[in-house]
PDB file of N, CA, C and O in Angstrom:
ATOM      1  N   UNK A 159     207.827 102.183 -70.057  1.00 67.00           N
ATOM      2  CA  UNK A 159     208.961 102.863 -69.480  1.00 67.00           C
ATOM      3  C   UNK A 159     209.335 102.235 -68.144  1.00 67.00           C
ATOM      4  O   UNK A 159     208.467 101.809 -67.398  1.00 67.00           O
ATOM      5  N   UNK A 160     210.625 102.236 -67.919  1.00 78.00           N
ATOM      6  CA  UNK A 160     211.105 101.788 -66.612  1.00 78.00           C
ATOM      7  C   UNK A 160     210.872 102.905 -65.598  1.00 78.00           C
ATOM      8  O   UNK A 160     210.569 104.040 -65.961  1.00 78.00           O
ATOM      9  N   UNK A 161     211.024 102.584 -64.329  1.00 84.00           N
ATOM     10  CA  UNK A 161     210.826 103.590 -63.284  1.00 84.00           C
ATOM     11  C   UNK A 161     211.779 104.769 -63.434  1.00 84.00           C
ATOM     12  O   UNK A 161     211.443 105.893 -63.075  1.00 84.00           O
ATOM     13  N   UNK A 162     212.993 104.518 -63.995  1.00 90.00           N
ATOM     14  CA  UNK A 162     213.955 105.611 -64.165  1.00 90.00           C
ATOM     15  C   UNK A 162     213.709 106.418 -65.440  1.00 90.00           C
ATOM     16  O   UNK A 162     214.450 107.348 -65.757  1.00 90.00           O
ATOM     17  N   UNK A 163     212.651 106.081 -66.209  1.00 83.00           N
ATOM     18  CA  UNK A 163     212.287 106.843 -67.400  1.00 83.00           C
ATOM     19  C   UNK A 163     212.872 106.315 -68.700  1.00 83.00           C
ATOM     20  O   UNK A 163     212.571 106.844 -69.761  1.00 83.00           O
ATOM     21  N   UNK A 164     213.693 105.276 -68.662  1.00 82.00           N
ATOM     22  CA  UNK A 164     214.255 104.721 -69.887  1.00 82.00           C
ATOM     23  C   UNK A 164     213.242 103.781 -70.538  1.00 82.00           C
ATOM     24  O   UNK A 164     212.482 103.101 -69.856  1.00 82.00           O
ATOM     25  N   UNK A 165     213.223 103.734 -71.877  1.00 75.00           N
ATOM     26  CA  UNK A 165     212.248 102.886 -72.559  1.00 75.00           C
ATOM     27  C   UNK A 165     212.562 101.406 -72.408  1.00 75.00           C
ATOM     28  O   UNK A 165     213.716 101.007 -72.305  1.00 75.00           O
ATOM     29  N   UNK A 166     211.498 100.580 -72.425  1.00 72.00           N
ATOM     30  CA  UNK A 166     211.656  99.129 -72.382  1.00 72.00           C
ATOM     31  C   UNK A 166     211.943  98.568 -73.767  1.00 72.00           C
ATOM     32  O   UNK A 166     212.614  97.566 -73.908  1.00 72.00           O
ATOM     33  N   UNK A 167     211.396  99.187 -74.822  1.00 70.00           N
ATOM     34  CA  UNK A 167     211.605  98.744 -76.197  1.00 70.00           C
ATOM     35  C   UNK A 167     211.346  99.903 -77.136  1.00 70.00           C
ATOM     36  O   UNK A 167     210.793 100.922 -76.748  1.00 70.00           O
ATOM     37  N   UNK A 168     211.773  99.751 -78.395  1.00 73.00           N
ATOM     38  CA  UNK A 168     211.551 100.794 -79.394  1.00 73.00           C
ATOM     39  C   UNK A 168     211.105 100.145 -80.701  1.00 73.00           C
ATOM     40  O   UNK A 168     211.292  98.956 -80.911  1.00 73.00           O
ATOM     41  N   UNK A 169     210.495 100.956 -81.566  1.00 70.00           N
ATOM     42  CA  UNK A 169     210.000 100.489 -82.854  1.00 70.00           C
ATOM     43  C   UNK A 169     210.465 101.455 -83.926  1.00 70.00           C
ATOM     44  O   UNK A 169     210.282 102.656 -83.797  1.00 70.00           O
ATOM     45  N   UNK A 170     211.087 100.936 -84.988  1.00 76.00           N
ATOM     46  CA  UNK A 170     211.460 101.760 -86.142  1.00 76.00           C
ATOM     47  C   UNK A 170     210.302 101.676 -87.116  1.00 76.00           C
ATOM     48  O   UNK A 170     209.967 100.611 -87.627  1.00 76.00           O
ATOM     49  N   UNK A 171     209.644 102.804 -87.389  1.00 75.00           N
ATOM     50  CA  UNK A 171     208.496 102.755 -88.274  1.00 75.00           C
ATOM     51  C   UNK A 171     208.616 103.679 -89.472  1.00 75.00           C
ATOM     52  O   UNK A 171     207.921 103.479 -90.453  1.00 75.00           O
ATOM     53  N   UNK A 172     209.475 104.692 -89.416  1.00 80.00           N
ATOM     54  CA  UNK A 172     209.619 105.627 -90.528  1.00 80.00           C
ATOM     55  C   UNK A 172     211.012 106.248 -90.504  1.00 80.00           C
ATOM     56  O   UNK A 172     211.759 106.064 -89.552  1.00 80.00           O
ATOM     57  N   UNK A 173     211.297 107.004 -91.565  1.00 84.00           N
ATOM     58  CA  UNK A 173     212.577 107.698 -91.660  1.00 84.00           C
ATOM     59  C   UNK A 173     212.436 109.198 -91.480  1.00 84.00           C
ATOM     60  O   UNK A 173     213.359 109.946 -91.776  1.00 84.00           O
ATOM     61  N   UNK A 174     211.284 109.645 -91.034  1.00 85.00           N
ATOM     62  CA  UNK A 174     211.053 111.076 -90.857  1.00 85.00           C
ATOM     63  C   UNK A 174     210.541 111.353 -89.447  1.00 85.00           C
ATOM     64  O   UNK A 174     210.270 110.443 -88.679  1.00 85.00           O
ATOM     65  N   UNK A 175     210.391 112.616 -89.143  1.00 85.00           N
ATOM     66  CA  UNK A 175     209.917 113.025 -87.823  1.00 85.00           C
ATOM     67  C   UNK A 175     208.415 112.786 -87.686  1.00 85.00           C
ATOM     68  O   UNK A 175     207.672 112.869 -88.661  1.00 85.00           O
ATOM     69  N   UNK A 176     207.995 112.492 -86.468  1.00 86.00           N
ATOM     70  CA  UNK A 176     206.570 112.330 -86.188  1.00 86.00           C
ATOM     71  C   UNK A 176     205.922 113.707 -86.101  1.00 86.00           C
ATOM     72  O   UNK A 176     206.470 114.634 -85.502  1.00 86.00           O
ATOM     73  N   UNK A 177     204.772 113.855 -86.746  1.00 89.00           N
ATOM     74  CA  UNK A 177     204.004 115.093 -86.672  1.00 89.00           C
ATOM     75  C   UNK A 177     203.111 115.105 -85.445  1.00 89.00           C
ATOM     76  O   UNK A 177     202.944 116.123 -84.793  1.00 89.00           O
ATOM     77  N   UNK A 178     202.515 113.947 -85.162  1.00 89.00           N
ATOM     78  CA  UNK A 178     201.494 113.868 -84.121  1.00 89.00           C
ATOM     79  C   UNK A 178     201.467 112.450 -83.574  1.00 89.00           C
ATOM     80  O   UNK A 178     201.509 111.486 -84.328  1.00 89.00           O
ATOM     81  N   UNK A 179     201.414 112.315 -82.263  1.00 90.00           N
ATOM     82  CA  UNK A 179     201.279 111.005 -81.614  1.00 90.00           C
ATOM     83  C   UNK A 179     200.149 111.122 -80.603  1.00 90.00           C
ATOM     84  O   UNK A 179     200.107 112.070 -79.820  1.00 90.00           O
ATOM     85  N   UNK A 180     199.223 110.159 -80.631  1.00 93.00           N
ATOM     86  CA  UNK A 180     198.105 110.192 -79.695  1.00 93.00           C
ATOM     87  C   UNK A 180     197.770 108.775 -79.240  1.00 93.00           C
ATOM     88  O   UNK A 180     198.032 107.808 -79.947  1.00 93.00           O
ATOM     89  N   UNK A 181     197.192 108.669 -78.058  1.00 92.00           N
ATOM     90  CA  UNK A 181     196.782 107.370 -77.527  1.00 92.00           C
ATOM     91  C   UNK A 181     195.288 107.188 -77.766  1.00 92.00           C
ATOM     92  O   UNK A 181     194.482 108.073 -77.477  1.00 92.00           O
ATOM     93  N   UNK A 182     194.930 106.034 -78.299  1.00 92.00           N
ATOM     94  CA  UNK A 182     193.529 105.695 -78.550  1.00 92.00           C
ATOM     95  C   UNK A 182     192.899 105.136 -77.275  1.00 92.00           C
ATOM     96  O   UNK A 182     193.612 104.724 -76.351  1.00 92.00           O
ATOM     97  N   UNK A 183     191.565 105.093 -77.198  1.00 92.00           N
ATOM     98  CA  UNK A 183     190.896 104.558 -76.011  1.00 92.00           C
ATOM     99  C   UNK A 183     191.296 103.123 -75.663  1.00 92.00           C
ATOM    100  O   UNK A 183     191.272 102.736 -74.500  1.00 92.00           O
ATOM    101  N   UNK A 184     191.697 102.334 -76.682  1.00 89.00           N
ATOM    102  CA  UNK A 184     192.095 100.950 -76.405  1.00 89.00           C
ATOM    103  C   UNK A 184     193.537 100.828 -75.913  1.00 89.00           C
ATOM    104  O   UNK A 184     194.021  99.731 -75.675  1.00 89.00           O
ATOM    105  N   UNK A 185     194.250 101.955 -75.786  1.00 87.00           N
ATOM    106  CA  UNK A 185     195.621 101.938 -75.302  1.00 87.00           C
ATOM    107  C   UNK A 185     196.674 101.897 -76.400  1.00 87.00           C
ATOM    108  O   UNK A 185     197.859 102.001 -76.131  1.00 87.00           O
ATOM    109  N   UNK A 186     196.250 101.744 -77.659  1.00 88.00           N
ATOM    110  CA  UNK A 186     197.214 101.751 -78.751  1.00 88.00           C
ATOM    111  C   UNK A 186     197.672 103.176 -79.029  1.00 88.00           C
ATOM    112  O   UNK A 186     197.018 104.139 -78.644  1.00 88.00           O
ATOM    113  N   UNK A 187     198.831 103.312 -79.663  1.00 87.00           N
ATOM    114  CA  UNK A 187     199.361 104.617 -80.041  1.00 87.00           C
ATOM    115  C   UNK A 187     199.246 104.788 -81.548  1.00 87.00           C
ATOM    116  O   UNK A 187     199.559 103.873 -82.309  1.00 87.00           O
ATOM    117  N   UNK A 188     198.808 105.969 -81.985  1.00 92.00           N
ATOM    118  CA  UNK A 188     198.733 106.317 -83.397  1.00 92.00           C
ATOM    119  C   UNK A 188     199.687 107.479 -83.638  1.00 92.00           C
ATOM    120  O   UNK A 188     199.721 108.425 -82.857  1.00 92.00           O
ATOM    121  N   UNK A 189     200.452 107.395 -84.720  1.00 91.00           N
ATOM    122  CA  UNK A 189     201.398 108.461 -85.053  1.00 91.00           C
ATOM    123  C   UNK A 189     201.319 108.765 -86.540  1.00 91.00           C
ATOM    124  O   UNK A 189     201.139 107.868 -87.360  1.00 91.00           O
ATOM    125  N   UNK A 190     201.436 110.049 -86.898  1.00 92.00           N
ATOM    126  CA  UNK A 190     201.552 110.456 -88.291  1.00 92.00           C
ATOM    127  C   UNK A 190     202.967 110.987 -88.491  1.00 92.00           C
ATOM    128  O   UNK A 190     203.556 111.554 -87.572  1.00 92.00           O
ATOM    129  N   UNK A 191     203.498 110.794 -89.693  1.00 92.00           N
ATOM    130  CA  UNK A 191     204.875 111.159 -89.977  1.00 92.00           C
ATOM    131  C   UNK A 191     204.975 112.100 -91.165  1.00 92.00           C
ATOM    132  O   UNK A 191     204.097 112.116 -92.031  1.00 92.00           O
ATOM    133  N   UNK A 192     206.066 112.865 -91.227  1.00 90.00           N
ATOM    134  CA  UNK A 192     206.276 113.857 -92.275  1.00 90.00           C
ATOM    135  C   UNK A 192     206.242 113.242 -93.666  1.00 90.00           C
ATOM    136  O   UNK A 192     205.843 113.896 -94.626  1.00 90.00           O
ATOM    137  N   UNK A 193     206.641 111.981 -93.811  1.00 89.00           N
ATOM    138  CA  UNK A 193     206.644 111.338 -95.118  1.00 89.00           C
ATOM    139  C   UNK A 193     205.261 110.826 -95.525  1.00 89.00           C
ATOM    140  O   UNK A 193     205.104 110.210 -96.571  1.00 89.00           O
ATOM    141  N   UNK A 194     204.237 111.076 -94.692  1.00 89.00           N
ATOM    142  CA  UNK A 194     202.863 110.735 -95.036  1.00 89.00           C
ATOM    143  C   UNK A 194     202.364 109.408 -94.487  1.00 89.00           C
ATOM    144  O   UNK A 194     201.242 109.016 -94.772  1.00 89.00           O
ATOM    145  N   UNK A 195     203.162 108.712 -93.717  1.00 90.00           N
ATOM    146  CA  UNK A 195     202.739 107.422 -93.166  1.00 90.00           C
ATOM    147  C   UNK A 195     201.959 107.611 -91.872  1.00 90.00           C
ATOM    148  O   UNK A 195     202.195 108.551 -91.123  1.00 90.00           O
ATOM    149  N   UNK A 196     201.048 106.680 -91.618  1.00 91.00           N
ATOM    150  CA  UNK A 196     200.304 106.599 -90.365  1.00 91.00           C
ATOM    151  C   UNK A 196     200.648 105.249 -89.759  1.00 91.00           C
ATOM    152  O   UNK A 196     200.606 104.229 -90.445  1.00 91.00           O
ATOM    153  N   UNK A 197     200.988 105.233 -88.493  1.00 88.00           N
ATOM    154  CA  UNK A 197     201.462 104.009 -87.855  1.00 88.00           C
ATOM    155  C   UNK A 197     200.718 103.788 -86.554  1.00 88.00           C
ATOM    156  O   UNK A 197     200.484 104.728 -85.801  1.00 88.00           O
ATOM    157  N   UNK A 198     200.326 102.527 -86.289  1.00 87.00           N
ATOM    158  CA  UNK A 198     199.645 102.157 -85.039  1.00 87.00           C
ATOM    159  C   UNK A 198     200.495 101.142 -84.293  1.00 87.00           C
ATOM    160  O   UNK A 198     200.927 100.149 -84.861  1.00 87.00           O
ATOM    161  N   UNK A 199     200.712 101.398 -83.006  1.00 82.00           N
ATOM    162  CA  UNK A 199     201.389 100.445 -82.133  1.00 82.00           C
ATOM    163  C   UNK A 199     200.332  99.916 -81.171  1.00 82.00           C
ATOM    164  O   UNK A 199     199.772 100.675 -80.383  1.00 82.00           O
ATOM    165  N   UNK A 200     200.014  98.609 -81.246  1.00 82.00           N
ATOM    166  CA  UNK A 200     198.995  98.060 -80.356  1.00 82.00           C
ATOM    167  C   UNK A 200     199.423  98.139 -78.893  1.00 82.00           C
ATOM    168  O   UNK A 200     200.627  98.217 -78.605  1.00 82.00           O
ATOM    169  N   UNK A 201     198.480  98.124 -77.963  1.00 79.00           N
ATOM    170  CA  UNK A 201     198.830  98.251 -76.544  1.00 79.00           C
ATOM    171  C   UNK A 201     199.737  97.124 -76.056  1.00 79.00           C
ATOM    172  O   UNK A 201     200.553  97.325 -75.178  1.00 79.00           O
ATOM    173  N   UNK A 202     199.610  95.963 -76.647  1.00 70.00           N
ATOM    174  CA  UNK A 202     200.467  94.830 -76.295  1.00 70.00           C
ATOM    175  C   UNK A 202     201.052  94.292 -77.587  1.00 70.00           C
ATOM    176  O   UNK A 202     200.646  93.249 -78.078  1.00 70.00           O
ATOM    177  N   UNK A 203     202.004  95.045 -78.159  1.00 59.00           N
ATOM    178  CA  UNK A 203     202.601  94.667 -79.441  1.00 59.00           C
ATOM    179  C   UNK A 203     203.248  93.294 -79.337  1.00 59.00           C
ATOM    180  O   UNK A 203     203.904  92.983 -78.347  1.00 59.00           O
ATOM    181  N   UNK A 204     203.073  92.455 -80.361  1.00 53.00           N
ATOM    182  CA  UNK A 204     203.698  91.134 -80.342  1.00 53.00           C
ATOM    183  C   UNK A 204     205.222  91.236 -80.314  1.00 53.00           C
ATOM    184  O   UNK A 204     205.792  92.230 -80.742  1.00 53.00           O
ATOM    185  N   UNK A 205     205.864  90.213 -79.823  1.00 52.00           N
ATOM    186  CA  UNK A 205     207.320  90.216 -79.655  1.00 52.00           C
ATOM    187  C   UNK A 205     208.052  90.545 -80.941  1.00 52.00           C
ATOM    188  O   UNK A 205     209.096  91.167 -80.916  1.00 52.00           O
ATOM    189  N   UNK A 206     207.523  90.166 -82.088  1.00 52.00           N
ATOM    190  CA  UNK A 206     208.175  90.440 -83.372  1.00 52.00           C
ATOM    191  C   UNK A 206     208.235  91.909 -83.723  1.00 52.00           C
ATOM    192  O   UNK A 206     208.973  92.323 -84.592  1.00 52.00           O
ATOM    193  N   UNK A 207     207.442  92.745 -83.055  1.00 50.00           N
ATOM    194  CA  UNK A 207     207.415  94.168 -83.338  1.00 50.00           C
ATOM    195  C   UNK A 207     208.223  94.990 -82.341  1.00 50.00           C
ATOM    196  O   UNK A 207     208.219  96.194 -82.389  1.00 50.00           O
ATOM    197  N   UNK A 208     208.897  94.330 -81.430  1.00 49.00           N
ATOM    198  CA  UNK A 208     209.623  95.043 -80.385  1.00 49.00           C
ATOM    199  C   UNK A 208     211.119  94.786 -80.484  1.00 49.00           C
ATOM    200  O   UNK A 208     211.548  93.717 -80.877  1.00 49.00           O
ATOM    201  N   UNK A 209     211.881  95.778 -80.139  1.00 50.00           N
ATOM    202  CA  UNK A 209     213.305  95.603 -79.988  1.00 50.00           C
ATOM    203  C   UNK A 209     213.637  95.959 -78.549  1.00 50.00           C
ATOM    204  O   UNK A 209     213.480  97.105 -78.140  1.00 50.00           O
ATOM    205  N   UNK A 210     214.024  94.986 -77.761  1.00 48.00           N
ATOM    206  CA  UNK A 210     214.307  95.241 -76.355  1.00 48.00           C
ATOM    207  C   UNK A 210     215.573  96.072 -76.211  1.00 48.00           C
ATOM    208  O   UNK A 210     216.531  95.884 -76.945  1.00 48.00           O
ATOM    209  N   UNK A 211     215.570  96.969 -75.281  1.00 45.00           N
ATOM    210  CA  UNK A 211     216.718  97.811 -74.982  1.00 45.00           C
ATOM    211  C   UNK A 211     217.301  97.353 -73.646  1.00 45.00           C
ATOM    212  O   UNK A 211     216.565  97.268 -72.663  1.00 45.00           O
ATOM    213  N   UNK A 212     218.595  97.031 -73.607  1.00 47.00           N
ATOM    214  CA  UNK A 212     219.177  96.540 -72.341  1.00 47.00           C
ATOM    215  C   UNK A 212     219.112  97.567 -71.221  1.00 47.00           C
ATOM    216  O   UNK A 212     219.043  98.718 -71.401  1.00 47.00           O
TER     217      UNK A 212
END
């Protein structure tokens, strides 16, 4: 996040709402979704997994 609270990048991972999002000890984020998917965002996601927001 930027200092003003706007995100630096976003990731499209599912088409449903997130049920639960938690941070792991290694800094990665884990999320579960209504459609049954589980998604992990590494603490330093590679450039191919990020969409920069101006």
